[in-house]
Short mmCIF file of C-alpha atoms and ligand atoms in Angstrom, two decimals:
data_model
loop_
_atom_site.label_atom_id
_atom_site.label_comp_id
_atom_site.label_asym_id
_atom_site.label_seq_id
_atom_site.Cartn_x
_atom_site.Cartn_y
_atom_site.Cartn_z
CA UNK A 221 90.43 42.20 175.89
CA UNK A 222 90.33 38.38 175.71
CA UNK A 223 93.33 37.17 176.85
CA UNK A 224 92.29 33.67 177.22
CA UNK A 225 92.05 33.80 173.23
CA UNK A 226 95.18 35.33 172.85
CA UNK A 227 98.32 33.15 171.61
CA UNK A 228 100.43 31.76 174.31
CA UNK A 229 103.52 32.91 173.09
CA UNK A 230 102.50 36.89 172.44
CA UNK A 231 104.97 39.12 173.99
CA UNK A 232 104.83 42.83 174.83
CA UNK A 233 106.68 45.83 175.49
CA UNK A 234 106.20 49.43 176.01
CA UNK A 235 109.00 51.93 174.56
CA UNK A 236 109.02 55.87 175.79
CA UNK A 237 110.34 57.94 172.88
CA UNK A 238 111.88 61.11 174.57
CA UNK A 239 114.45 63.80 173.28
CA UNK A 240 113.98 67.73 172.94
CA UNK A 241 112.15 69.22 170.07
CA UNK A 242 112.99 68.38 166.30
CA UNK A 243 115.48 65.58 167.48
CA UNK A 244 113.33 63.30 165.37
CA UNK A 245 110.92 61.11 167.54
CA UNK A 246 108.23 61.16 164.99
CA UNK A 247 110.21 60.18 161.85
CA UNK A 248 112.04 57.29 163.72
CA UNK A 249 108.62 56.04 164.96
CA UNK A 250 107.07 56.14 161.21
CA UNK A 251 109.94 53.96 160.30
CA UNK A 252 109.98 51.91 162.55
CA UNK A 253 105.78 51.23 162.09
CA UNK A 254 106.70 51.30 158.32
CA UNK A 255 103.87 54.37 157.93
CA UNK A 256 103.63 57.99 158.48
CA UNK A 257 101.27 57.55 161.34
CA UNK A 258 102.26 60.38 163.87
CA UNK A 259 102.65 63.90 162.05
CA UNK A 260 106.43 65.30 161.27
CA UNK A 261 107.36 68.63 159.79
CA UNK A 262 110.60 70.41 160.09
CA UNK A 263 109.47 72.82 162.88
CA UNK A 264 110.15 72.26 166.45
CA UNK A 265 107.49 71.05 168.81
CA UNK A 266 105.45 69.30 166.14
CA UNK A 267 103.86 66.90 168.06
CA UNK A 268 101.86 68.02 171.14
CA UNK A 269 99.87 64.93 172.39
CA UNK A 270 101.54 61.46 173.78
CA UNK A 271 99.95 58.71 171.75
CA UNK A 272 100.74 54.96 171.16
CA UNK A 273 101.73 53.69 167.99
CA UNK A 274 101.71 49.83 167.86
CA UNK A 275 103.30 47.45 165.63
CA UNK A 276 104.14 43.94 165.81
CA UNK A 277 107.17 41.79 164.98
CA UNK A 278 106.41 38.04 164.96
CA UNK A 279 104.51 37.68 167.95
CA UNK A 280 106.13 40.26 170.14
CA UNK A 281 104.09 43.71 170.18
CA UNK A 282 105.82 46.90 170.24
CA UNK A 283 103.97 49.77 171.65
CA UNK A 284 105.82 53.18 170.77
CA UNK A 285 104.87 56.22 172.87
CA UNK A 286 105.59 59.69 170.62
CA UNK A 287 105.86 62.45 172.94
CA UNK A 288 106.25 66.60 172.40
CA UNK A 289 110.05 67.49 172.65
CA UNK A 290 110.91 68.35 176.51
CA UNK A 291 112.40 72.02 176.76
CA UNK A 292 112.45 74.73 178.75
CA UNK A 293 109.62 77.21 178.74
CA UNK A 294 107.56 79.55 181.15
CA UNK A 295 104.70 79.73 178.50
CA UNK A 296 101.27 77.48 179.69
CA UNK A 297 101.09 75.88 176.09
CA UNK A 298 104.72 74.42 176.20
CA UNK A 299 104.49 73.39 180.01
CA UNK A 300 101.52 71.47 179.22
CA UNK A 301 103.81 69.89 176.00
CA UNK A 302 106.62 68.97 178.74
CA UNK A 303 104.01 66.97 180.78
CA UNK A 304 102.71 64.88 178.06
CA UNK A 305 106.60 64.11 177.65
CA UNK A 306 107.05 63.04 181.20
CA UNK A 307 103.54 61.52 181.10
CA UNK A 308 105.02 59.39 178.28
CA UNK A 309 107.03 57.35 180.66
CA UNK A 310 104.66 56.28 182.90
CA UNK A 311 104.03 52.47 182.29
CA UNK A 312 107.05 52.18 179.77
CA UNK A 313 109.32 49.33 179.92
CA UNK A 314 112.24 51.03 178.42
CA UNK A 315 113.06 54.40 177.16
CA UNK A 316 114.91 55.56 173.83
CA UNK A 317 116.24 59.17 174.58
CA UNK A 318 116.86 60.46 171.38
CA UNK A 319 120.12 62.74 170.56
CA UNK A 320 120.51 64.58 167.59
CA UNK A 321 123.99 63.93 166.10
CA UNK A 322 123.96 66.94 164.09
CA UNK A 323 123.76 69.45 167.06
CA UNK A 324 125.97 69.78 169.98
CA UNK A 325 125.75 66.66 171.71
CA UNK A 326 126.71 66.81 175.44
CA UNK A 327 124.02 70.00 176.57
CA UNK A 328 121.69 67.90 174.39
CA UNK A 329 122.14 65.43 177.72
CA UNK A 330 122.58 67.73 180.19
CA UNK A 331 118.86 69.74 179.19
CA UNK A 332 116.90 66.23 178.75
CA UNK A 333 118.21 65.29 182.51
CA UNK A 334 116.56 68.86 183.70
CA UNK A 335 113.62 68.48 182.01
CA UNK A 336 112.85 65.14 182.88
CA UNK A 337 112.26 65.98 186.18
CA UNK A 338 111.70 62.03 186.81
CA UNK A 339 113.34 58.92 187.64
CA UNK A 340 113.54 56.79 184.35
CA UNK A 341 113.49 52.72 183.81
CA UNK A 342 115.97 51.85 181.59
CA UNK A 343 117.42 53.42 178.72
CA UNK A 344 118.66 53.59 175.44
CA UNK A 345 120.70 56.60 173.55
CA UNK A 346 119.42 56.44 170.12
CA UNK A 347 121.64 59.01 168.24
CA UNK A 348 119.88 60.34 165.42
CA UNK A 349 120.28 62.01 161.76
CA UNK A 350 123.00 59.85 161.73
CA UNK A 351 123.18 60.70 157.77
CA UNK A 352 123.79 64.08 158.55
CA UNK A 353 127.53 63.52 159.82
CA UNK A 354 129.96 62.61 157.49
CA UNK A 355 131.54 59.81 160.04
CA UNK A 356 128.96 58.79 162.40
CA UNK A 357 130.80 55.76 163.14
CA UNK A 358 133.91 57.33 163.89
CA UNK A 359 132.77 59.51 167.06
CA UNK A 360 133.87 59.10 170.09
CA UNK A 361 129.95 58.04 171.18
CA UNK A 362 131.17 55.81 173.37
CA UNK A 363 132.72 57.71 175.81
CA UNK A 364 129.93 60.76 175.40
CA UNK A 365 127.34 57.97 177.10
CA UNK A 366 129.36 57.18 179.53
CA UNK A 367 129.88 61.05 180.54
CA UNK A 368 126.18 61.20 179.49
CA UNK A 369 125.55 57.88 182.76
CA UNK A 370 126.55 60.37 185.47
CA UNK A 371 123.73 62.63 184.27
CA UNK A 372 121.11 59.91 183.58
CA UNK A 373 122.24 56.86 185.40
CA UNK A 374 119.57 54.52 183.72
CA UNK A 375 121.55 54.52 180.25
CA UNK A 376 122.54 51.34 179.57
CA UNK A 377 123.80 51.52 175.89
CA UNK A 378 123.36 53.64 172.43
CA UNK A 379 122.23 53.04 168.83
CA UNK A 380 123.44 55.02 165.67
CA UNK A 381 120.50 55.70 163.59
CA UNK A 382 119.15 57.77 160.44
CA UNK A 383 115.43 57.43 159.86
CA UNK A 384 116.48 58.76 156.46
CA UNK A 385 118.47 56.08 155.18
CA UNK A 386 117.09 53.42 157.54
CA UNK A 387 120.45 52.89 159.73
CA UNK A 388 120.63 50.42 162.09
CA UNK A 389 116.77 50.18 162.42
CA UNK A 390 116.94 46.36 162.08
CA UNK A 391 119.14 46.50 164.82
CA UNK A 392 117.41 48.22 167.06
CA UNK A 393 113.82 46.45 166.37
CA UNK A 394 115.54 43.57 167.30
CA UNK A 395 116.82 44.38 170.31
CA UNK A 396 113.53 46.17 171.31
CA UNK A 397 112.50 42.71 170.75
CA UNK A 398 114.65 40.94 172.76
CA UNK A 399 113.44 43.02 175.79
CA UNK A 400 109.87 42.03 175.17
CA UNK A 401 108.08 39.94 177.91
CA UNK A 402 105.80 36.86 177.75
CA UNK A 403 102.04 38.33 178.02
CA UNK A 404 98.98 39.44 176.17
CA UNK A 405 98.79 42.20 173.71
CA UNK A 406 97.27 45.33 174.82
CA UNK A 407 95.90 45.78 171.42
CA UNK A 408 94.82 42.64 169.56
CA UNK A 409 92.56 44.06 167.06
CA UNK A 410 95.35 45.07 164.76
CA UNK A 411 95.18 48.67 166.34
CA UNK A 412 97.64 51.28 165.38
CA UNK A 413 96.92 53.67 167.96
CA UNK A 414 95.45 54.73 171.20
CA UNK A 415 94.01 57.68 169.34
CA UNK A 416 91.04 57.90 166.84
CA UNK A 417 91.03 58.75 163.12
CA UNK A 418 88.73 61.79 164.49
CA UNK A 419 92.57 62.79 165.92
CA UNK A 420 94.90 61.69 163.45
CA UNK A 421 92.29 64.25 161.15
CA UNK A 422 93.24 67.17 162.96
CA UNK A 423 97.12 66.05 163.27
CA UNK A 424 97.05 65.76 159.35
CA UNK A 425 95.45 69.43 158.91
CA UNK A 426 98.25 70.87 161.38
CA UNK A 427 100.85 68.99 159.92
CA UNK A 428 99.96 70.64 156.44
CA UNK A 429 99.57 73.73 158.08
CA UNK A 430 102.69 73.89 159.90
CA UNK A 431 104.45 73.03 156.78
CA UNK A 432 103.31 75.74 154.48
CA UNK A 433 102.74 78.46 156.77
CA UNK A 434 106.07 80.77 157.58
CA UNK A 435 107.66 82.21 161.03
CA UNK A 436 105.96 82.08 164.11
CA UNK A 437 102.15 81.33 162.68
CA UNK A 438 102.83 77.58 163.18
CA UNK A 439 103.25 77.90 166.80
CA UNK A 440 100.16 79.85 166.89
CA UNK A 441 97.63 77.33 164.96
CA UNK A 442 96.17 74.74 166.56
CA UNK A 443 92.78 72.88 165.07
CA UNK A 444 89.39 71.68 166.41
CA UNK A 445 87.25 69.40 164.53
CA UNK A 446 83.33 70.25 165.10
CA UNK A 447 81.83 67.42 162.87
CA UNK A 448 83.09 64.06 162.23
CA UNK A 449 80.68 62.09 160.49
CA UNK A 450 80.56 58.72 158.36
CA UNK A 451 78.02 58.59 155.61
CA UNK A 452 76.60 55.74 153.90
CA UNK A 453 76.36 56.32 150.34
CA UNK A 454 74.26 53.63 147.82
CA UNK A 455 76.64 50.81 146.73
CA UNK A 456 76.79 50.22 142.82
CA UNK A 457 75.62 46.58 142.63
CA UNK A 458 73.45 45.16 145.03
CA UNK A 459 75.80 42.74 146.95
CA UNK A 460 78.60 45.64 147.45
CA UNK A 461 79.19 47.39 150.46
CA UNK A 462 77.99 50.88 150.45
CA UNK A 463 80.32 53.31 150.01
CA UNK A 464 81.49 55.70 153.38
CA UNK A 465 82.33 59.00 152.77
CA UNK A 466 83.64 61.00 155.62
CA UNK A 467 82.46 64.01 156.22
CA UNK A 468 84.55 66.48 158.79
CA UNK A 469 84.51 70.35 159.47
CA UNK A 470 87.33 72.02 161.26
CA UNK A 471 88.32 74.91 162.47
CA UNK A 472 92.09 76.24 162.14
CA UNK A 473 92.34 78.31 165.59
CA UNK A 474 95.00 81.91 165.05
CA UNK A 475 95.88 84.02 167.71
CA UNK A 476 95.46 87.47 165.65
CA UNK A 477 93.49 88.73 162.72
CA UNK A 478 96.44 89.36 160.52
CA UNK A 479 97.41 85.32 160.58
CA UNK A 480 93.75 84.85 159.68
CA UNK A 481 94.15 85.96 156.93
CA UNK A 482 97.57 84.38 156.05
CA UNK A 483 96.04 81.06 156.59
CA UNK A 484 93.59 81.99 154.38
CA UNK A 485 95.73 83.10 151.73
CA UNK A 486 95.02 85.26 148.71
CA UNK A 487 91.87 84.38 147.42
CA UNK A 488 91.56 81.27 149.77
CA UNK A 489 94.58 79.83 147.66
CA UNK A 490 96.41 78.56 151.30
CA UNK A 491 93.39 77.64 153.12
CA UNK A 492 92.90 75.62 149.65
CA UNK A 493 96.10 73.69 150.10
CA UNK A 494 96.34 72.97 153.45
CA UNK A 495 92.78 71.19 152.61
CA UNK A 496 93.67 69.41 149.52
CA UNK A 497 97.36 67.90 151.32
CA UNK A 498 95.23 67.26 154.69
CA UNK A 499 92.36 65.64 152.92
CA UNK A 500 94.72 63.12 150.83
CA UNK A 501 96.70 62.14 153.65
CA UNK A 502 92.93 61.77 155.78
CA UNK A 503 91.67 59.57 152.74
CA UNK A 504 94.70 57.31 152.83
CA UNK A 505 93.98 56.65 156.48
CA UNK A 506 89.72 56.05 156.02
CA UNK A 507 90.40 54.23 152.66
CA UNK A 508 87.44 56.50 151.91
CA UNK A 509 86.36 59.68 150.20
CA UNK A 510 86.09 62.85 152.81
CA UNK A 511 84.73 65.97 152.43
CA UNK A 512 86.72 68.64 154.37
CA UNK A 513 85.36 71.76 155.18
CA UNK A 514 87.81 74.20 156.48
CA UNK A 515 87.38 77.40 158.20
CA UNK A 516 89.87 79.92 160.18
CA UNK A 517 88.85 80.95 163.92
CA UNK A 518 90.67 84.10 165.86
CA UNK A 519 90.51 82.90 169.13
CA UNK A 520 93.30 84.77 170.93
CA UNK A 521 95.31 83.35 172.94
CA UNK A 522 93.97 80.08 172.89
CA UNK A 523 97.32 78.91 174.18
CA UNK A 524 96.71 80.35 177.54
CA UNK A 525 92.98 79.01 177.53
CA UNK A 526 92.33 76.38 179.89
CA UNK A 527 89.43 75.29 177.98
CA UNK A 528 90.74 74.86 174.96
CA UNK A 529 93.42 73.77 175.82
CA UNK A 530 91.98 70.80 177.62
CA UNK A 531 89.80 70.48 174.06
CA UNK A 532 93.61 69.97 172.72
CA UNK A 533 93.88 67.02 175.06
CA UNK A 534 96.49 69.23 177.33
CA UNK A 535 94.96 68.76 180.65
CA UNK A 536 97.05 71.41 183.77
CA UNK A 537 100.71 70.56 184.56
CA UNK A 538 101.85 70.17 187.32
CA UNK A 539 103.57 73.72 187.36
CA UNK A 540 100.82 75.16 185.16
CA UNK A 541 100.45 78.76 185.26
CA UNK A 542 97.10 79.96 186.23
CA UNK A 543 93.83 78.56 185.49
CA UNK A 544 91.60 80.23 182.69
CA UNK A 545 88.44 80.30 183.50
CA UNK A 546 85.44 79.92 180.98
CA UNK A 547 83.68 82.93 179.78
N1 GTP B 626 118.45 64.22 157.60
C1 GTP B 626 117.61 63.69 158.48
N2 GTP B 626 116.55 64.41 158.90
C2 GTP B 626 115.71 63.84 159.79
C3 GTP B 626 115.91 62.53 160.32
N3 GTP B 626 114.94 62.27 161.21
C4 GTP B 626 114.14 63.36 161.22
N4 GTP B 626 114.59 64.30 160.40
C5 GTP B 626 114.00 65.63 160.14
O1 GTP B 626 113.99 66.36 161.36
C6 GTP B 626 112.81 67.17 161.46
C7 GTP B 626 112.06 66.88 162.74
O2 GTP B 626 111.58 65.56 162.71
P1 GTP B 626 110.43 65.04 163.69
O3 GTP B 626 110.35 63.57 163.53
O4 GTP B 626 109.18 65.83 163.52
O5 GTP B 626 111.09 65.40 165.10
P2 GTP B 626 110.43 65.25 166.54
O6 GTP B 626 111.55 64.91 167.48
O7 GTP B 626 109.28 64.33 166.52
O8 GTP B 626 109.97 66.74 166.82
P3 GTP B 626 108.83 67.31 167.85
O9 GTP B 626 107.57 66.54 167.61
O10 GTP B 626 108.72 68.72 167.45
O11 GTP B 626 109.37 67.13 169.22
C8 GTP B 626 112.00 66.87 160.19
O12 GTP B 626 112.29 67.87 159.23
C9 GTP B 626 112.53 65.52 159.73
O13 GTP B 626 112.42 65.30 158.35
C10 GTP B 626 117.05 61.80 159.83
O14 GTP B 626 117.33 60.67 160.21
N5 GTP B 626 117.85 62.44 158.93
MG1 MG B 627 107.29 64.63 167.00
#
């Protein structure tokens, strides 16, 4: 990074975005960044790594840390989730804890301050789905947070937000804002993410696959890439850039036979769609054509598989469950 060539007057700040499953960390960060960067569906425990999503305001930086929805679970996959959440914190400047106004709210509290199983810098309620209640306003939220500060004694104050209708977003950039400190920008290339498009690939196949597929399959699908390669193709006219066409083959990992061949649909028509959807949303990110070559893999219990699990980017929690050694 060269700071010396960086503008005086560049500010910074690092935000923790925390809350249980489905609460709606994803879809407020998208709106926020003004993209659909990090992947949202409407099934819990969408996103499984923490990753930085970066935008900028003026000169100030904002630096958005997604993380998997803390909850309680005995399962390896899902205490591997929780530590990416409490991972998330590390290094933040502030934390937005994120409460879903259209569930009960107080054991919404009471189950992040279990999980967390940390001590947190300061934070923010953000009440969300705000568009979801017919009188957000009119809630006694107020006195909730301050019930909520005996729990979590780092809560400093609370936001009413929908990332459907854009609520109080303004508001709460600005104030993110106003928190931010003189100093370089960690990412001065006009970065979006910590993460490569080689990642957001296999986020965009899940997220399609989540979405169509039914019950419990979600929960059991999780995809590897195995080639991820630009090509050069010959440019029209001599003075044009060629053209790049990425080419990437994945594998869509089951748990059983029988989901193999759900995700594969009848005659291939699923398999088919999660490809087209994924590839669209992979193009719009490469500003490229990309061939996508999907297959489906049993590998069972890959969720209990050290190794590919750590191919996931879930490295061992701290209370992980037993190691699984390579075959
Ligand atoms: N009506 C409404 N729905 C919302 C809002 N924000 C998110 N949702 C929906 O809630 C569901 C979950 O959203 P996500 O953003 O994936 O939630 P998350 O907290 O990131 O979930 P995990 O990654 O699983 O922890 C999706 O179906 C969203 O469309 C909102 O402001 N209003
Ligand atoms: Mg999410």
């Amino acid at each position: 990074m060269l700071i010396e060539h960086q503008h005086p007057d560049n500010k910074s700040i690092m935000v923790a975005i925390l809350g249980a499953p489905n609460v709606g960390k994803s879809s407020m960060i998208n709106y926020l960044l003004g993209m659909d960067l990090t992947i949202v569906t409407n099934k819990a425990q969408t996103t499984r790594n923490k990753l930085h999503c970066v935008f900028t305001v003026d000169r100030t930086e904002i630096i958005l840390v997604d993380t998997p929805g803390l909850h309680k679970s005995n399962q390896e996959l899902n205490k591997r989730l929780n530590e990416q959440a409490r991972e998330g914190v590390e290094g933040a400047d502030l934390n937005l804890l994120l409460i879903d106004l259209s569930k009960e709210i107080l054991p919404q509290f009471v189950e992040f301050s279990e999980n967390i199983q940390r001590d947190l810098a300061r934070t923010w309620v953000v009440f969300s789905k705000s568009d979801r209640i017919e009188n957000a306003e009119g809630l006694p939220l107020a006195e909730v947070v301050e019930r909520a500060k005996e729990l979590i004694p780092s809560i400093e104050k609370f936001f009413v937000v929908s990332s459907k209708e854009g609520s109080n977003m303004h508001a709460l950039t600005g104030a993110i804002c106003d928190e931010a400190k003189s100093g370089p920008h960690l990412y001065d290339g006009g970065e979006v993410s910590n993460k490569s498009e080689r990642f957001f690939a296999t986020e965009y196949i899940r997220e399609q696959a989540f979405d169509l597929l039914k019950d419990e399959i979600p929960y059991e699908v999780a995809v590897v890439i195995e080639e991820y390669k630009d090509v050069r193709g010959k440019p029209k006219n001599e003075n044009d850039k060629p053209p790049v066409t990425t080419h990437i083959s994945a594998s869509i990992l089951v748990n059983r036979p029988s989901q193999r061949a759900i995700v594969i649909g009848s005659k291939g028509a699923m398999i088919k769609e999660i490809g087209t959807r994924a590839r669209m949303k992979i193009e719009a990110m490469t500003g490229g054509k990309v061939h996508l070559n999907l297959h489906v893999k049993v590998a069972p219990k890959w969720f209990k598989n050290n190794f590919i699990l750590e191919e996931l980017g879930l490295p061992r929690a701290h209370d992980s469950n037993r190691v699984w050694k390579r075959k």
